[in-house]
CSV table of C-alpha atoms in Angstrom, one decimal:
chain,number,residue,atom,x,y,z
A,151,UNK,CA,305.9,61.2,221.1
A,152,UNK,CA,304.6,64.7,221.8
A,153,UNK,CA,306.8,64.9,225.0
A,154,UNK,CA,309.9,63.9,223.0
A,155,UNK,CA,309.1,66.3,220.1
A,156,UNK,CA,308.4,69.4,222.2
A,157,UNK,CA,310.3,68.6,225.3
A,158,UNK,CA,307.3,69.4,227.7
A,159,UNK,CA,305.0,67.2,229.7
A,160,UNK,CA,301.9,66.1,227.9
A,161,UNK,CA,298.6,64.8,229.5
A,162,UNK,CA,295.5,63.5,227.7
A,163,UNK,CA,291.9,63.3,228.8
A,164,UNK,CA,288.5,63.4,227.1
A,165,UNK,CA,286.3,66.5,226.6
A,166,UNK,CA,283.5,65.2,228.9
A,167,UNK,CA,285.9,65.0,231.9
A,168,UNK,CA,287.6,68.3,231.1
A,169,UNK,CA,284.2,70.0,230.7
A,170,UNK,CA,283.2,68.9,234.1
A,171,UNK,CA,286.6,70.0,235.7
A,172,UNK,CA,286.3,73.4,234.1
A,173,UNK,CA,282.8,74.0,235.4
A,174,UNK,CA,284.0,72.8,238.8
A,175,UNK,CA,286.9,75.2,238.9
A,176,UNK,CA,285.4,78.3,237.5
A,177,UNK,CA,281.8,77.7,236.4
A,178,UNK,CA,278.6,76.4,237.9
A,179,UNK,CA,280.0,74.9,241.0
A,180,UNK,CA,281.7,78.0,242.5
A,181,UNK,CA,278.8,80.2,241.2
A,182,UNK,CA,276.2,78.2,243.2
A,183,UNK,CA,278.4,78.2,246.3
A,184,UNK,CA,278.7,82.0,246.1
A,185,UNK,CA,275.0,82.3,245.8
A,186,UNK,CA,274.5,80.0,248.8
A,187,UNK,CA,276.8,82.1,250.9
A,188,UNK,CA,275.0,85.3,249.8
A,189,UNK,CA,271.7,83.7,250.8
A,190,UNK,CA,273.0,82.9,254.3
A,191,UNK,CA,272.9,79.2,253.6
A,192,UNK,CA,275.9,77.3,255.1
A,193,UNK,CA,275.6,74.5,252.6
A,194,UNK,CA,278.5,74.1,250.2
A,195,UNK,CA,278.8,71.8,247.3
A,196,UNK,CA,282.0,69.9,246.5
A,197,UNK,CA,281.0,67.3,244.0
A,198,UNK,CA,279.9,67.8,240.4
A,199,UNK,CA,278.6,65.7,237.6
A,200,UNK,CA,279.2,67.3,234.2
A,201,UNK,CA,277.4,66.1,231.1
A,202,UNK,CA,277.4,67.1,227.5
A,203,UNK,CA,274.5,66.8,225.1
A,204,UNK,CA,275.5,66.8,221.4
A,205,UNK,CA,276.8,64.4,218.8
A,206,UNK,CA,277.0,62.0,221.7
A,207,UNK,CA,276.4,61.9,225.5
A,208,UNK,CA,279.5,62.5,227.5
A,209,UNK,CA,280.2,62.9,231.2
A,210,UNK,CA,282.8,63.6,233.8
A,211,UNK,CA,282.9,63.6,237.7
A,212,UNK,CA,284.7,66.1,239.9
A,213,UNK,CA,284.9,65.3,243.6
A,214,UNK,CA,286.3,67.7,246.2
A,215,UNK,CA,288.5,69.6,243.7
A,216,UNK,CA,289.9,66.6,241.9
A,217,UNK,CA,288.9,65.0,238.6
A,218,UNK,CA,287.6,61.5,239.3
A,219,UNK,CA,289.7,58.9,237.5
A,220,UNK,CA,288.8,55.3,237.0
A,221,UNK,CA,291.2,52.3,236.8
A,222,UNK,CA,290.7,52.0,233.0
A,223,UNK,CA,290.2,55.6,231.9
A,224,UNK,CA,286.5,54.8,231.5
A,225,UNK,CA,285.2,57.0,234.2
A,226,UNK,CA,282.1,59.1,233.6
A,227,UNK,CA,281.0,57.1,230.5
A,228,UNK,CA,277.3,57.9,231.2
A,229,UNK,CA,276.4,57.1,227.5
A,230,UNK,CA,276.5,53.5,228.3
A,231,UNK,CA,273.7,53.4,230.9
A,232,UNK,CA,270.5,51.8,229.8
A,233,UNK,CA,268.1,54.0,227.8
A,234,UNK,CA,265.1,54.9,229.9
A,235,UNK,CA,262.8,55.1,226.9
A,236,UNK,CA,264.0,52.3,224.7
A,237,UNK,CA,265.3,49.6,227.0
A,238,UNK,CA,267.2,47.7,224.3
A,239,UNK,CA,269.4,50.8,223.5
A,240,UNK,CA,272.0,52.8,225.4
A,241,UNK,CA,271.1,56.3,226.7
A,242,UNK,CA,273.1,58.0,223.9
A,243,UNK,CA,270.6,56.7,221.3
A,244,UNK,CA,268.1,59.2,222.7
A,245,UNK,CA,270.4,61.8,224.4
A,246,UNK,CA,272.0,63.1,221.3
A,247,UNK,CA,271.5,65.0,218.1
A,248,UNK,CA,270.5,61.8,216.3
A,249,UNK,CA,268.0,61.0,219.0
A,250,UNK,CA,266.3,64.4,218.6
A,251,UNK,CA,266.2,64.1,214.8
A,252,UNK,CA,264.8,60.5,214.9
A,253,UNK,CA,262.0,61.5,217.3
A,254,UNK,CA,261.0,64.5,215.2
A,255,UNK,CA,261.0,62.4,212.0
A,256,UNK,CA,258.9,59.8,213.7
A,257,UNK,CA,256.4,62.3,215.1
A,258,UNK,CA,256.0,64.2,211.8
A,259,UNK,CA,256.2,61.2,209.5
A,260,UNK,CA,259.1,62.7,207.4
A,261,UNK,CA,262.2,60.9,206.1
A,262,UNK,CA,265.0,61.0,208.5
A,263,UNK,CA,267.4,62.2,205.8
A,264,UNK,CA,265.2,65.4,205.3
A,265,UNK,CA,264.8,66.0,209.0
A,266,UNK,CA,265.9,69.5,210.2
A,267,UNK,CA,268.8,69.9,212.6
A,268,UNK,CA,268.1,70.2,216.3
A,269,UNK,CA,268.6,74.0,216.3
A,270,UNK,CA,265.8,74.4,213.8
A,271,UNK,CA,263.6,71.8,215.7
A,272,UNK,CA,264.2,73.9,218.8
A,273,UNK,CA,263.2,77.1,217.0
A,274,UNK,CA,260.1,75.4,215.8
A,275,UNK,CA,259.3,74.2,219.4
A,276,UNK,CA,259.9,77.6,220.7
A,277,UNK,CA,257.5,79.2,218.1
A,278,UNK,CA,260.3,81.2,216.4
A,279,UNK,CA,260.0,79.2,213.1
A,280,UNK,CA,257.0,77.7,211.4
A,281,UNK,CA,256.7,73.9,211.6
A,282,UNK,CA,255.1,71.1,213.6
A,283,UNK,CA,255.5,72.7,217.0
A,284,UNK,CA,253.9,69.8,218.9
A,285,UNK,CA,256.2,67.3,217.3
A,286,UNK,CA,259.3,69.4,218.2
A,287,UNK,CA,258.1,69.7,221.8
A,288,UNK,CA,257.5,66.0,222.1
A,289,UNK,CA,260.9,65.3,220.6
A,290,UNK,CA,262.7,67.2,223.3
A,291,UNK,CA,260.4,65.7,226.0
A,292,UNK,CA,261.4,62.2,224.9
A,293,UNK,CA,265.0,63.4,225.0
A,294,UNK,CA,264.4,64.8,228.5
A,295,UNK,CA,262.9,61.5,229.9
A,296,UNK,CA,265.9,59.5,228.7
A,297,UNK,CA,268.4,62.1,230.0
A,298,UNK,CA,266.7,62.3,233.4
A,299,UNK,CA,266.8,58.5,233.8
A,300,UNK,CA,270.6,58.5,233.0
A,301,UNK,CA,271.3,61.5,235.3
A,302,UNK,CA,269.3,59.9,238.2
A,303,UNK,CA,271.4,56.7,237.9
A,304,UNK,CA,274.6,58.7,237.9
A,305,UNK,CA,273.8,61.4,240.6
A,306,UNK,CA,272.7,58.6,242.9
A,307,UNK,CA,276.4,57.6,243.1
A,308,UNK,CA,277.9,61.1,242.9
A,309,UNK,CA,275.6,63.2,245.2
A,310,UNK,CA,276.4,66.6,244.0
A,311,UNK,CA,275.4,69.3,241.5
A,312,UNK,CA,274.8,68.6,237.8
A,313,UNK,CA,275.9,70.9,234.9
A,314,UNK,CA,274.9,70.4,231.3
A,315,UNK,CA,276.9,71.5,228.3
A,316,UNK,CA,277.3,70.6,224.6
A,317,UNK,CA,275.6,71.7,221.4
A,318,UNK,CA,272.1,70.8,222.6
A,319,UNK,CA,272.3,72.6,225.9
A,320,UNK,CA,271.1,75.8,224.4
A,321,UNK,CA,267.7,74.2,223.9
A,322,UNK,CA,267.3,73.8,227.7
A,323,UNK,CA,264.1,75.8,227.9
A,324,UNK,CA,262.4,72.9,225.9
A,325,UNK,CA,263.9,70.0,227.9
A,326,UNK,CA,265.1,71.1,231.3
A,327,UNK,CA,261.8,71.6,233.1
A,328,UNK,CA,260.7,68.2,231.9
A,329,UNK,CA,264.0,66.6,232.8
A,330,UNK,CA,263.9,67.9,236.4
A,331,UNK,CA,260.3,66.8,236.8
A,332,UNK,CA,261.2,63.3,235.7
A,333,UNK,CA,264.1,63.2,238.1
A,334,UNK,CA,261.6,63.9,240.9
A,335,UNK,CA,259.0,61.4,239.6
A,336,UNK,CA,258.7,58.6,242.1
A,337,UNK,CA,259.0,54.8,241.8
A,338,UNK,CA,256.2,52.6,242.9
A,339,UNK,CA,256.8,49.7,245.3
A,340,UNK,CA,255.4,46.2,245.0
A,341,UNK,CA,253.1,47.2,247.9
A,342,UNK,CA,251.6,49.9,245.7
A,343,UNK,CA,253.3,52.7,247.6
A,344,UNK,CA,255.3,55.6,246.2
A,345,UNK,CA,259.1,55.7,246.7
A,346,UNK,CA,261.1,58.8,245.8
A,347,UNK,CA,263.2,58.3,242.6
A,348,UNK,CA,266.2,59.8,244.4
A,349,UNK,CA,267.4,60.3,248.0
A,350,UNK,CA,267.8,63.9,247.0
A,351,UNK,CA,265.4,66.4,245.4
A,352,UNK,CA,266.3,67.9,242.0
A,353,UNK,CA,265.9,71.6,241.4
A,354,UNK,CA,266.1,73.5,238.0
A,355,UNK,CA,268.7,76.2,238.6
A,356,UNK,CA,267.6,78.0,235.5
A,357,UNK,CA,264.2,78.6,236.9
A,358,UNK,CA,263.9,81.6,239.3
A,359,UNK,CA,261.4,80.0,241.6
A,360,UNK,CA,263.2,76.7,241.8
A,361,UNK,CA,266.6,78.5,242.3
A,362,UNK,CA,265.2,80.4,245.3
A,363,UNK,CA,263.9,77.2,246.9
A,364,UNK,CA,267.3,75.5,246.3
A,365,UNK,CA,269.1,78.4,248.0
A,366,UNK,CA,266.8,78.5,251.0
A,367,UNK,CA,268.5,77.6,254.3
A,368,UNK,CA,266.6,74.6,255.8
A,369,UNK,CA,269.4,73.6,258.2
A,370,UNK,CA,268.6,73.2,261.9
A,371,UNK,CA,270.8,72.7,265.0
A,372,UNK,CA,270.2,69.4,266.7
A,373,UNK,CA,271.7,68.2,270.0
A,374,UNK,CA,274.4,65.6,269.9
A,375,UNK,CA,273.4,62.7,272.1
A,376,UNK,CA,275.4,62.3,275.4
A,377,UNK,CA,277.1,65.7,274.7
A,378,UNK,CA,276.6,69.4,275.2
A,379,UNK,CA,277.4,70.0,271.6
A,380,UNK,CA,275.0,70.8,268.7
A,381,UNK,CA,275.4,69.8,265.1
A,382,UNK,CA,274.0,71.5,262.0
A,383,UNK,CA,271.6,69.2,260.1
A,384,UNK,CA,269.8,69.9,256.8
A,385,UNK,CA,266.8,67.5,256.5
A,386,UNK,CA,266.3,68.5,252.8
A,387,UNK,CA,268.8,66.9,250.5
A,388,UNK,CA,269.1,68.8,247.2
A,389,UNK,CA,270.8,68.6,243.9
A,390,UNK,CA,270.7,71.4,241.4
A,391,UNK,CA,270.7,70.9,237.6
A,392,UNK,CA,272.1,73.9,235.6
A,393,UNK,CA,273.5,74.9,232.2
A,394,UNK,CA,277.2,75.6,231.6
A,395,UNK,CA,278.2,79.0,232.9
A,396,UNK,CA,281.5,79.1,230.9
A,397,UNK,CA,280.3,77.7,227.6
A,398,UNK,CA,281.4,74.1,226.7
A,399,UNK,CA,284.5,75.0,224.8
A,400,UNK,CA,285.8,77.4,227.4
A,401,UNK,CA,285.0,75.0,230.2
A,402,UNK,CA,287.0,72.2,228.4
A,403,UNK,CA,289.9,74.6,227.9
A,404,UNK,CA,289.9,75.6,231.6
A,405,UNK,CA,289.5,72.0,232.6
A,406,UNK,CA,292.5,71.0,230.5
A,407,UNK,CA,294.6,73.7,232.1
A,408,UNK,CA,293.6,72.6,235.6
A,409,UNK,CA,294.1,69.0,234.8
A,410,UNK,CA,297.6,69.7,233.5
A,411,UNK,CA,298.5,71.6,236.7
A,412,UNK,CA,297.1,68.8,238.8
A,413,UNK,CA,299.2,66.2,237.0
A,414,UNK,CA,302.3,68.4,237.3
A,415,UNK,CA,301.8,68.6,241.0
A,416,UNK,CA,301.6,64.8,241.2
A,417,UNK,CA,304.8,64.5,239.2
């Protein structure tokens, strides 16, 4: 209908996918690769998982410059993974505005209808406003645990960087440290041994110390068997978790533009 009315090609995608695409084209992904280059680290990232924390829990995947597309336009629907805190729910029940408000109401014993919005809960947790600070911090910690479990499940398949956007991303000082710690929290085997939660180690890209460790060059040259050649090998597998560099709306706009150009090229 729009194509017939305006006489131009029209392409449609959701905001989670376009957010991820925008951050891959002009946001977190190229920024981190520039920092790796400046640090003398030969490692470069080409895959990105983008997620949005807000009214809902959205996601998108970019791999090697292209927006990943499923066979049913249902790619990146991370909201449907199991909730790591409340097993009977999907992840979005905790990783969302309503999840934060529900937890704060539960911790404080107030009615959900009179619960403050997450922005105010964040300000209480940060000590900027009076209120039940402990309850605010616990609310975001519960949010972080559920988000970490979902991100672990997704990044296991994507193996790239993770960028977070959406209305709740501004509260990252309250949830991101806990989220990254949870991502690195090990499983336990039936033999009683510890097993790393991920094949890769997660780093908080908003923390100066963690960022420095992430950028460190740990690659070594190893000889190729039955050859005179050597190959560069990095024994430390890493993922970085960072906050949107463009702002969610700008990232979606840039992603939409890049997506339209990509579809035009295919045409």
